[in-house]
Structures are given as C-alpha cells and as structure tokens.
mmCIF file of C-alpha atoms in Angstrom:
data_model
loop_
_atom_site.group_PDB
_atom_site.id
_atom_site.type_symbol
_atom_site.label_atom_id
_atom_site.label_comp_id
_atom_site.label_asym_id
_atom_site.label_seq_id
_atom_site.Cartn_x
_atom_site.Cartn_y
_atom_site.Cartn_z
ATOM 1 C CA MET E 261 -0.151 0.057 0.092
ATOM 2 C CA PHE E 262 2.964 2.266 0.294
ATOM 3 C CA ALA E 263 4.681 1.861 -2.824
ATOM 4 C CA PRO E 264 4.413 4.945 -5.145
ATOM 5 C CA GLU E 265 1.718 4.728 -8.080
ATOM 6 C CA ARG E 266 1.091 0.923 -7.010
ATOM 7 C CA ARG E 267 -1.279 1.524 -4.308
ATOM 8 C CA SER E 268 -4.316 -0.833 -4.761
ATOM 9 C CA GLY E 269 -7.901 0.324 -4.270
ATOM 10 C CA SER E 270 -8.362 -1.615 -1.127
ATOM 11 C CA ARG E 271 -8.197 0.352 2.057
ATOM 12 C CA SER E 272 -6.060 -1.239 4.921
ATOM 13 C CA ARG E 273 -7.755 -1.221 7.997
ATOM 14 C CA THR E 274 -5.463 -0.874 11.254
ATOM 15 C CA PRO E 275 -6.162 -3.439 13.807
ATOM 16 C CA THR E 276 -8.042 -2.211 16.892
ATOM 17 C CA THR E 277 -8.543 -3.957 20.055
ATOM 18 C CA SER E 278 -11.826 -3.180 21.923
ATOM 19 C CA VAL E 279 -11.816 -3.180 25.678
ATOM 20 C CA ARG E 280 -15.006 -4.246 27.336
ATOM 21 C CA ARG E 281 -15.511 -2.195 30.488
ATOM 22 C CA THR E 282 -17.505 -4.236 33.435
ATOM 23 C CA SER E 283 -18.191 -2.922 36.532
ATOM 24 C CA ALA E 284 -17.201 -5.269 39.635
ATOM 25 C CA ARG E 285 -19.575 -7.996 40.185
ATOM 26 C CA LYS E 286 -21.376 -7.908 43.435
ATOM 27 C CA PRO E 287 -20.094 -10.959 45.753
ATOM 28 C CA SER E 288 -22.604 -13.436 46.568
ATOM 29 C CA PRO E 289 -22.692 -16.114 49.108
ATOM 30 C CA LEU E 290 -20.887 -19.248 47.993
ATOM 31 C CA GLY E 291 -23.246 -21.890 46.751
ATOM 32 C CA THR E 292 -26.008 -19.687 45.454
ATOM 33 C CA GLY E 293 -27.085 -19.687 42.011
ATOM 34 C CA ASN E 294 -25.522 -16.305 41.296
ATOM 35 C CA SER E 295 -22.037 -17.500 41.852
ATOM 36 C CA PRO E 296 -20.398 -19.480 39.219
ATOM 37 C CA SER E 297 -18.724 -22.562 40.739
ATOM 38 C CA LEU E 298 -14.915 -23.363 40.516
ATOM 39 C CA ARG E 299 -14.480 -25.559 37.503
ATOM 40 C CA CYS E 300 -11.049 -27.207 38.284
ATOM 41 C CA PRO E 301 -10.862 -30.004 41.060
ATOM 42 C CA ALA E 302 -7.837 -28.113 42.745
ATOM 43 C CA CYS E 303 -9.662 -25.004 43.038
ATOM 44 C CA GLU E 304 -12.695 -26.755 44.348
ATOM 45 C CA ALA E 305 -10.484 -28.534 47.014
ATOM 46 C CA GLU E 306 -8.868 -25.492 48.093
ATOM 47 C CA THR E 307 -11.976 -23.826 48.570
ATOM 48 C CA ARG E 308 -13.444 -26.520 50.608
ATOM 49 C CA SER E 309 -10.445 -26.766 52.750
ATOM 50 C CA SER E 310 -10.293 -22.912 53.797
ATOM 51 C CA LEU E 311 -12.702 -21.802 56.525
ATOM 52 C CA PRO E 312 -14.370 -19.662 56.908
ATOM 53 C CA ILE E 313 -15.412 -18.605 53.133
ATOM 54 C CA SER E 314 -18.482 -16.620 53.367
ATOM 55 C CA LEU E 315 -18.055 -14.927 50.050
ATOM 56 C CA LEU E 316 -16.440 -15.407 46.892
ATOM 57 C CA PRO E 317 -15.466 -11.969 45.204
ATOM 58 C CA TYR E 318 -14.533 -11.713 41.544
ATOM 59 C CA ALA E 319 -11.891 -9.641 39.929
ATOM 60 C CA SER E 320 -11.493 -8.604 36.528
ATOM 61 C CA CYS E 321 -8.791 -10.256 34.433
ATOM 62 C CA ASN E 322 -6.171 -8.433 32.448
ATOM 63 C CA ILE E 323 -6.069 -11.256 29.873
ATOM 64 C CA GLY E 324 -8.927 -11.321 27.211
ATOM 65 C CA ASN E 325 -12.224 -10.577 28.683
ATOM 66 C CA GLY E 326 -12.316 -13.551 31.236
ATOM 67 C CA ARG E 327 -13.041 -13.393 34.943
ATOM 68 C CA GLY E 328 -11.212 -15.179 37.553
ATOM 69 C CA PRO E 329 -12.124 -15.880 41.151
ATOM 70 C CA ILE E 330 -10.232 -15.344 44.154
ATOM 71 C CA ARG E 331 -11.122 -16.479 47.612
ATOM 72 C CA ILE E 332 -10.282 -14.193 50.822
ATOM 73 C CA CYS E 333 -9.239 -16.200 53.932
ATOM 74 C CA GLN E 334 -9.746 -14.780 57.523
ATOM 75 C CA THR E 335 -6.637 -12.584 57.156
ATOM 76 C CA ASN E 336 -8.210 -11.092 54.063
ATOM 77 C CA THR E 337 -5.180 -12.059 51.921
ATOM 78 C CA PRO E 338 -6.071 -12.821 48.307
ATOM 79 C CA VAL E 339 -5.248 -16.464 47.226
ATOM 80 C CA TRP E 340 -4.271 -16.580 43.729
ATOM 81 C CA HIS E 341 -5.673 -19.055 41.552
ATOM 82 C CA ASN E 342 -4.798 -20.260 37.964
ATOM 83 C CA PRO E 343 -8.260 -21.428 37.224
ATOM 84 C CA CYS E 344 -9.038 -24.325 34.632
ATOM 85 C CA GLY E 345 -5.521 -24.572 33.127
ATOM 86 C CA SER E 346 -5.681 -21.059 31.739
ATOM 87 C CA GLY E 347 -2.032 -20.600 31.893
ATOM 88 C CA GLN E 348 -2.314 -17.062 33.048
ATOM 89 C CA ASN E 349 -2.245 -15.495 36.719
ATOM 90 C CA TRP E 350 -5.495 -13.460 37.325
ATOM 91 C CA ARG E 351 -5.155 -10.085 38.801
ATOM 92 C CA ALA E 352 -6.681 -9.522 42.309
ATOM 93 C CA SER E 353 -6.822 -5.497 41.891
ATOM 94 C CA GLY E 354 -9.985 -5.687 39.694
ATOM 95 C CA VAL E 355 -8.714 -2.869 37.285
ATOM 96 C CA ARG E 356 -8.643 -3.526 33.780
ATOM 97 C CA GLY E 357 -5.629 -2.411 31.540
ATOM 98 C CA GLU E 358 -3.309 -2.289 34.560
ATOM 99 C CA ARG E 359 0.186 -2.913 33.391
ATOM 100 C CA ARG E 360 2.078 -5.674 34.895
ATOM 101 C CA ARG E 361 5.574 -5.580 36.008
ATOM 102 C CA GLY E 362 7.696 -6.305 32.979
ATOM 103 C CA GLU E 363 4.993 -5.417 30.562
ATOM 104 C CA THR E 364 6.092 -3.006 27.635
ATOM 105 C CA ARG E 365 3.927 0.120 27.260
ATOM 106 C CA LYS E 366 1.249 0.285 24.659
ATOM 107 C CA ARG E 367 2.965 2.179 21.598
ATOM 108 C CA LYS E 368 1.350 5.137 20.316
ATOM 109 C CA THR E 369 -0.455 5.241 17.107
ATOM 110 C CA TYR E 370 2.331 7.260 15.274
ATOM 111 C CA GLU E 371 4.772 4.654 16.442
ATOM 112 C CA ARG E 372 2.692 1.713 14.882
ATOM 113 C CA ILE E 373 2.417 3.829 11.640
ATOM 114 C CA ALA E 374 6.050 4.228 11.671
ATOM 115 C CA ALA E 375 6.743 0.430 12.268
ATOM 116 C CA ARG E 376 4.418 -0.474 9.475
ATOM 117 C CA ILE E 377 6.283 1.980 7.023
ATOM 118 C CA ARG E 378 9.567 0.157 8.161
ATOM 119 C CA ALA E 379 8.037 -3.130 7.596
ATOM 120 C CA SER E 380 7.325 -2.214 4.216
ATOM 121 C CA ILE E 381 10.817 -1.247 3.385
ATOM 122 C CA SER E 382 11.811 -4.336 4.965
ATOM 123 C CA SER E 383 9.685 -6.521 2.946
ATOM 124 C CA GLY E 384 10.571 -4.887 -0.509
ATOM 125 C CA GLU E 385 7.221 -3.158 -0.955
ATOM 126 C CA LEU E 386 9.218 0.208 -0.620
ATOM 127 C CA ARG E 387 12.416 0.422 -2.115
ATOM 128 C CA GLN E 388 15.354 2.676 -1.522
ATOM 129 C CA GLY E 389 14.642 5.911 -3.589
ATOM 130 C CA ASP E 390 11.000 5.290 -3.688
ATOM 131 C CA ARG E 391 8.566 8.488 -3.110
ATOM 132 C CA LEU E 392 6.011 7.806 -0.527
ATOM 133 C CA PRO E 393 2.272 8.572 -1.152
ATOM 134 C CA LYS E 394 1.095 12.034 -0.065
ATOM 135 C CA GLU E 395 0.281 12.667 3.421
ATOM 136 C CA ALA E 396 -3.479 12.849 2.979
ATOM 137 C CA ASP E 397 -3.263 9.670 0.839
ATOM 138 C CA LEU E 398 -1.361 7.720 3.675
ATOM 139 C CA ALA E 399 -3.746 8.795 6.141
ATOM 140 C CA ALA E 400 -6.682 7.832 4.139
ATOM 141 C CA SER E 401 -5.150 4.304 3.384
ATOM 142 C CA LEU E 402 -4.141 3.732 7.075
ATOM 143 C CA GLU E 403 -7.220 5.016 8.470
ATOM 144 C CA VAL E 404 -5.671 7.591 10.804
ATOM 145 C CA SER E 405 -5.298 11.511 11.072
ATOM 146 C CA ARG E 406 -2.868 13.477 8.936
ATOM 147 C CA PRO E 407 -0.905 14.651 12.073
ATOM 148 C CA THR E 408 -0.487 11.022 13.166
ATOM 149 C CA VAL E 409 1.097 10.260 9.887
ATOM 150 C CA ARG E 410 3.126 13.305 9.897
ATOM 151 C CA GLU E 411 4.349 12.521 13.320
ATOM 152 C CA ALA E 412 5.481 9.084 12.215
ATOM 153 C CA LEU E 413 7.205 10.353 9.111
ATOM 154 C CA LYS E 414 9.335 12.924 11.389
ATOM 155 C CA VAL E 415 10.358 9.842 13.503
ATOM 156 C CA LEU E 416 11.532 7.876 10.442
ATOM 157 C CA GLU E 417 13.356 11.012 9.024
ATOM 158 C CA ALA E 418 15.144 11.476 12.430
ATOM 159 C CA MET E 419 16.235 7.759 12.318
ATOM 160 C CA ARG E 420 17.586 8.469 8.710
ATOM 161 C CA VAL E 421 15.183 6.118 7.181
ATOM 162 C CA LEU E 422 13.288 8.688 5.152
ATOM 163 C CA GLU E 423 14.325 12.169 3.653
ATOM 164 C CA SER E 424 12.269 15.196 2.594
ATOM 165 C CA SER E 425 12.639 17.569 -0.181
ATOM 166 C CA THR E 426 10.612 20.427 -1.404
ATOM 167 C CA GLY E 427 9.803 21.890 -4.948
ATOM 168 C CA PRO E 428 7.949 20.376 -7.936
ATOM 169 C CA THR E 429 9.721 16.927 -7.667
ATOM 170 C CA GLY E 430 9.782 17.034 -3.830
ATOM 171 C CA GLY E 431 8.386 14.654 -1.317
ATOM 172 C CA THR E 432 9.094 12.095 1.167
ATOM 173 C CA PHE E 433 11.538 9.429 -0.113
ATOM 174 C CA VAL E 434 13.191 6.295 1.270
ATOM 175 C CA ARG E 435 16.885 7.128 2.014
ATOM 176 C CA THR E 436 19.677 5.021 0.430
ATOM 177 C CA LEU E 437 20.401 2.909 3.460
ATOM 178 C CA ASN E 438 24.133 2.437 3.961
ATOM 179 C CA GLY E 439 26.505 2.096 6.830
ATOM 180 C CA ALA E 440 27.623 5.721 6.753
ATOM 181 C CA GLY E 441 24.111 6.914 7.486
ATOM 182 C CA VAL E 442 23.651 4.497 10.516
ATOM 183 C CA ALA E 443 27.099 5.500 11.991
ATOM 184 C CA GLU E 444 25.988 9.263 11.835
ATOM 185 C CA HIS E 445 22.916 8.264 13.634
ATOM 186 C CA LEU E 446 24.655 6.318 16.373
ATOM 187 C CA SER E 447 27.345 9.059 16.630
ATOM 188 C CA GLU E 448 24.594 11.538 17.629
ATOM 189 C CA SER E 449 23.355 9.125 20.292
ATOM 190 C CA ILE E 450 26.737 8.253 21.823
ATOM 191 C CA GLY E 451 27.531 12.174 21.814
ATOM 192 C CA LEU E 452 24.215 12.657 23.685
ATOM 193 C CA LEU E 453 25.370 9.996 26.193
ATOM 194 C CA LEU E 454 28.483 11.821 26.851
ATOM 195 C CA ASP E 455 26.880 15.196 27.298
ATOM 196 C CA VAL E 456 24.534 13.957 29.939
ATOM 197 C CA ASP E 457 27.395 11.909 31.507
ATOM 198 C CA ALA E 458 25.770 8.601 30.852
ATOM 199 C CA LEU E 459 28.934 7.400 29.150
ATOM 200 C CA THR E 460 32.586 8.275 30.151
ATOM 201 C CA LEU E 461 35.484 9.076 27.871
ATOM 202 C CA GLU E 462 37.266 6.083 29.593
ATOM 203 C CA GLU E 463 34.571 3.732 28.239
ATOM 204 C CA LEU E 464 34.465 5.326 24.863
ATOM 205 C CA HIS E 465 38.181 4.553 24.344
ATOM 206 C CA ALA E 466 37.737 1.022 25.924
ATOM 207 C CA SER E 467 35.158 0.220 23.196
ATOM 208 C CA ARG E 468 37.552 1.639 20.614
ATOM 209 C CA GLU E 469 40.355 -0.996 21.608
ATOM 210 C CA ALA E 470 37.628 -3.819 21.845
ATOM 211 C CA ILE E 471 36.587 -3.009 18.226
ATOM 212 C CA GLU E 472 39.532 -1.511 16.233
ATOM 213 C CA ILE E 473 42.444 -3.930 17.541
ATOM 214 C CA PRO E 474 40.731 -7.067 16.201
ATOM 215 C CA ALA E 475 39.753 -5.033 13.091
ATOM 216 C CA ALA E 476 43.206 -3.979 12.260
ATOM 217 C CA GLY E 477 44.338 -7.728 12.372
ATOM 218 C CA MET E 478 41.438 -8.944 10.119
ATOM 219 C CA ALA E 479 42.418 -6.093 7.502
ATOM 220 C CA ALA E 480 46.028 -7.640 7.718
ATOM 221 C CA LEU E 481 44.528 -11.017 6.573
ATOM 222 C CA ARG E 482 41.851 -9.890 4.094
ATOM 223 C CA ARG E 483 43.053 -6.639 2.538
ATOM 224 C CA THR E 484 42.946 -6.055 -1.169
ATOM 225 C CA PRO E 485 45.022 -3.820 -3.359
ATOM 226 C CA GLU E 486 42.128 -1.497 -3.328
ATOM 227 C CA ASP E 487 41.951 -1.515 0.394
ATOM 228 C CA LEU E 488 45.595 -0.741 0.781
ATOM 229 C CA ALA E 489 45.409 2.051 -1.654
ATOM 230 C CA ALA E 490 42.437 3.704 0.279
ATOM 231 C CA ILE E 491 44.400 3.365 3.667
ATOM 232 C CA LYS E 492 47.584 4.994 1.997
ATOM 233 C CA GLU E 493 45.504 7.705 0.523
ATOM 234 C CA THR E 494 44.184 8.903 4.052
ATOM 235 C CA ILE E 495 47.910 8.899 5.434
ATOM 236 C CA GLU E 496 48.868 11.239 2.688
ATOM 237 C CA ARG E 497 46.226 13.733 3.759
ATOM 238 C CA ASP E 498 47.538 13.656 7.299
ATOM 239 C CA GLY E 499 49.709 16.440 6.444
ATOM 240 C CA LEU E 500 47.372 18.900 5.268
ATOM 241 C CA LYS E 501 45.748 21.570 7.423
ATOM 242 C CA ASP E 502 44.259 20.858 10.829
ATOM 243 C CA SER E 503 40.575 20.624 9.893
ATOM 244 C CA ASP E 504 41.663 18.166 6.747
ATOM 245 C CA SER E 505 43.753 16.175 9.225
ATOM 246 C CA LEU E 506 40.823 15.359 11.441
ATOM 247 C CA VAL E 507 38.912 14.149 8.474
ATOM 248 C CA ALA E 508 41.852 12.106 7.363
ATOM 249 C CA ASP E 509 42.335 10.613 10.820
ATOM 250 C CA VAL E 510 38.567 9.324 10.674
ATOM 251 C CA SER E 511 39.109 8.158 7.174
ATOM 252 C CA PHE E 512 42.079 6.241 8.092
ATOM 253 C CA HIS E 513 40.107 4.368 10.881
ATOM 254 C CA ARG E 514 37.185 3.590 8.463
ATOM 255 C CA ALA E 515 39.467 2.341 5.665
ATOM 256 C CA VAL E 516 41.088 0.077 8.078
ATOM 257 C CA ALA E 517 37.615 -1.182 9.097
ATOM 258 C CA ALA E 518 36.603 -1.703 5.523
ATOM 259 C CA ALA E 519 39.566 -3.649 4.693
ATOM 260 C CA SER E 520 38.535 -5.850 7.443
ATOM 261 C CA GLY E 521 35.899 -7.137 5.425
ATOM 262 C CA ASN E 522 33.125 -7.032 8.117
ATOM 263 C CA ARG E 523 30.693 -4.234 7.528
ATOM 264 C CA MET E 524 29.079 -4.224 11.124
ATOM 265 C CA LEU E 525 32.541 -3.283 12.169
ATOM 266 C CA SER E 526 32.717 -0.433 9.881
ATOM 267 C CA VAL E 527 29.464 0.785 11.325
ATOM 268 C CA PHE E 528 30.642 0.693 14.815
ATOM 269 C CA MET E 529 33.931 2.136 14.102
ATOM 270 C CA GLY E 530 32.360 4.893 11.861
ATOM 271 C CA SER E 531 30.151 5.911 14.691
ATOM 272 C CA VAL E 532 32.894 6.094 17.328
ATOM 273 C CA HIS E 533 35.086 8.037 15.160
ATOM 274 C CA LEU E 534 32.570 10.798 14.105
ATOM 275 C CA THR E 535 32.198 11.119 18.056
ATOM 276 C CA VAL E 536 36.057 11.277 18.576
ATOM 277 C CA ARG E 537 36.195 13.827 15.529
ATOM 278 C CA ARG E 538 33.617 16.218 17.169
ATOM 279 C CA LEU E 539 35.601 16.032 20.641
ATOM 280 C CA ALA E 540 38.933 16.852 18.799
ATOM 281 C CA GLU E 541 37.209 19.816 17.004
ATOM 282 C CA ARG E 542 36.721 21.469 20.384
ATOM 283 C CA TYR E 543 40.168 20.813 21.755
ATOM 284 C CA GLU E 544 43.704 21.751 20.785
ATOM 285 C CA MET E 545 45.558 18.634 20.606
ATOM 286 C CA PRO E 546 48.633 18.804 18.427
ATOM 287 C CA GLU E 547 50.175 15.833 19.913
ATOM 288 C CA VAL E 548 47.357 13.524 18.200
ATOM 289 C CA LYS E 549 48.053 15.464 14.923
ATOM 290 C CA GLN E 550 51.876 15.071 14.966
ATOM 291 C CA ALA E 551 51.860 11.557 16.100
ATOM 292 C CA SER E 552 48.830 10.140 13.989
ATOM 293 C CA GLN E 553 50.791 10.104 10.682
ATOM 294 C CA THR E 554 53.765 8.178 11.820
ATOM 295 C CA GLN E 555 51.487 5.788 13.903
ATOM 296 C CA HIS E 556 49.024 5.451 10.752
ATOM 297 C CA GLN E 557 52.252 4.623 8.697
ATOM 298 C CA LEU E 558 53.441 1.847 10.942
ATOM 299 C CA ILE E 559 49.899 0.368 11.094
ATOM 300 C CA TYR E 560 49.418 0.447 7.422
ATOM 301 C CA GLU E 561 52.926 -1.308 7.059
ATOM 302 C CA ALA E 562 51.775 -4.127 8.981
ATOM 303 C CA ILE E 563 48.524 -4.463 7.317
ATOM 304 C CA GLU E 564 50.339 -4.500 3.834
ATOM 305 C CA ALA E 565 52.732 -7.031 5.127
ATOM 306 C CA GLY E 566 49.804 -9.393 6.121
ATOM 307 C CA ASP E 567 51.097 -9.853 9.774
ATOM 308 C CA GLU E 568 47.822 -9.837 11.876
ATOM 309 C CA ASP E 569 49.685 -9.712 15.260
ATOM 310 C CA LEU E 570 51.685 -6.646 14.257
ATOM 311 C CA ALA E 571 48.776 -4.891 13.029
ATOM 312 C CA GLY E 572 46.733 -5.387 16.194
ATOM 313 C CA SER E 573 49.739 -4.487 18.567
ATOM 314 C CA ARG E 574 50.633 -1.073 16.769
ATOM 315 C CA MET E 575 46.741 -0.126 16.746
ATOM 316 C CA ARG E 576 46.892 -0.863 20.490
ATOM 317 C CA GLU E 577 49.680 1.463 20.975
ATOM 318 C CA HIS E 578 48.070 4.014 18.688
ATOM 319 C CA LEU E 579 44.721 4.164 20.804
ATOM 320 C CA ARG E 580 46.405 4.107 23.963
ATOM 321 C CA PHE E 581 48.437 7.006 22.960
ATOM 322 C CA ALA E 582 45.477 9.037 21.693
ATOM 323 C CA GLY E 583 43.402 7.994 24.625
ATOM 324 C CA GLU E 584 45.963 9.467 26.996
ATOM 325 C CA VAL E 585 46.131 12.598 25.089
ATOM 326 C CA TYR E 586 42.400 13.084 25.203
ATOM 327 C CA ARG E 587 42.208 12.478 28.811
ATOM 328 C CA GLN E 588 44.811 15.189 29.367
ATOM 329 C CA ALA E 589 42.968 17.691 27.186
ATOM 330 C CA ILE E 590 39.585 17.437 28.515
ATOM 331 C CA PRO E 591 39.814 18.522 32.261
ATOM 332 C CA ARG E 592 38.595 15.963 34.670
ATOM 333 C CA SER E 593 37.477 18.419 37.278
ATOM 334 C CA ASP E 594 35.097 19.942 35.079
ATOM 335 C CA PRO E 595 32.037 17.669 34.277
ATOM 336 C CA ASP E 596 31.028 19.672 31.326
ATOM 337 C CA GLU E 597 34.440 19.859 29.771
ATOM 338 C CA ARG E 598 34.952 16.147 30.288
ATOM 339 C CA SER E 599 31.627 15.292 28.733
ATOM 340 C CA GLY E 600 32.439 17.803 25.760
ATOM 341 C CA LYS E 601 30.054 20.505 26.504
ATOM 342 C CA ARG E 602 30.877 24.110 26.023
#
C-alpha cells in the first residue's frame, strides 16, 4: 500500500482492540445460584479446605475478557488461582488495563504507523529511492489522522530511514540506506550520552580498543590492493591543514575497518570515530596530529605485510596514546568539559 503509484484500491484497516468495560460484580454467598462454581478440582478442593469462606469475590482479568475468582481467607489475603488451566495469573486488583511488572507500554499510534512503513521497506514493498504517497493519501489508506502520519514520518526522518525535499519534484523518499548513515545516527546518540554523563571518555576509548584492535588484525589478513590504496591515501592527507587532518584521521580508521571485510565493524567504528572527531574539534591536541601520521604509517605497513599480530599491536599502541592525550586535554575536574560541553 505504500509503494508509489502502486497502491491498490483496497483500504487497509489498522487492527484495533476493543476493551469491554465491566463493573465489579457484587459478591454473592458461596453456593448460591448467582455465583459460578470453580470448575477445576484443585480450586474446589482448596475452597473446601479454607474456612471460613463466606463470600467469593470476583476480580476482572487482564487477559482477554475473562473473569477469575479469588477467595479471601480470615486474614483477608487474596489467594491466587490459575483456574481451569488457563496458563495465566489473574489480577486481584480488579482494574482492567493495569500494566503488569515487566510489561511493555502500549505503543502510540504514530509509532505503530512508523513501524508499518519500516516493515514495508524491509519486505521490499517500498524500495530505496521510492517516493511515499502524499500525507493525505497515507492517512486515508491507514485510516489515521494526518497529524499522526506526519509524526510517524518525522520519526523515520530522524532515524534516517526517510528524507524529504521541497519543490515540484519534492516529497518524502526512502533514503539510500548504508553504513555511513547508520554510523552518523549512532554517533549523535553516543555524543548525547557523553553530554549527560551517561557515558565516560574511558568507556569510549575502551570500546575503541575492543573493536579496532581485532579489526586491524582482520585487515592484515583480508586486505585487497584497493583497500591498501584507500588506507595509504588517508595517510597522505594527514599532512594537510588541521581540519583536513581530522577528516583524514577518521577516514584512516574507516578504511582499516573496510579492509577487515566486516561491515558491522565499519558501522561501529564509523560511529565512534565521528564522536571522537567532534571532541577533537573542540580542543587543541597538536600531539595527536603530530603522532597520527607516523603511527598510521606503521599500522599500514603491518597490514600491507599481512602481519595480523603486528597490526593489532600497533593499533593498540596508537589507541592508548590517543586516549591519554584526550584524557589530558579534557579536564577531569569539570564535568561539562569532560563530557564535551562548552
């Protein structure tokens, strides 16, 4: 239903769940015709063995529209039943819709619409580069309001799943999805965690070691002539002005990740290095610039030689040097400075 110019005439109905509201049932004496009996032997035996039981209150159930009995002992403590093999525990609270511990919240309508659009992309109904139907058409086909559709599209744009443009040929399109876009999105989230002190600089550098040292070793085993040329080109750019040097540093590590042959590593490394680059842009770190070109060259030579252990060892030395420079450049006494705020 989402594909451009390929929508069928049928309208999709968003499943809805109706909740029947019932008032609490007035308790009736056990044994009277108004009180349903316990239908399983275990419940009946337990009821007969508990004295005194004068009333059999009923509580609403959170599962479906059923109702489950609970009995009250002399201490007024609810005794939980799992009547008739239902496989579910019944609530003694009598309140419908109460969220149980561990239960996820009900998704908002715009979140469900966003999920449906993503599912259409995953299934191939919507392809990269496709234009989505107009907002009004989407709202009509999904049987929701236009503001709901608008909010869902904003969410997907923030996730870099969709992109919008204006003009005669404008509209909302499925983005060309690649690792660089995902890395950018992850980098922004990592930066936010640093800003609110939910992530430390030490943790950031520890993650770099966990990812990049093995990646350098894998690159030594799997690199192609094209990979080596890409890595070498980033080293040659290290000698340019500072702004280009930062770009070259990120490009070097991305090129090493690409040479490893593992695209997931490329995404992770790309997101971390974009974060590191933003930090480096805020502080003067001449030591990193001066040492990077030499250290990058040594890593490149180990990868070119196909020496897995040496490549990993040299990457470890490079990362620990860079980590120490960052720790010294960002004052630990100032939480805002340490997290990268200005």
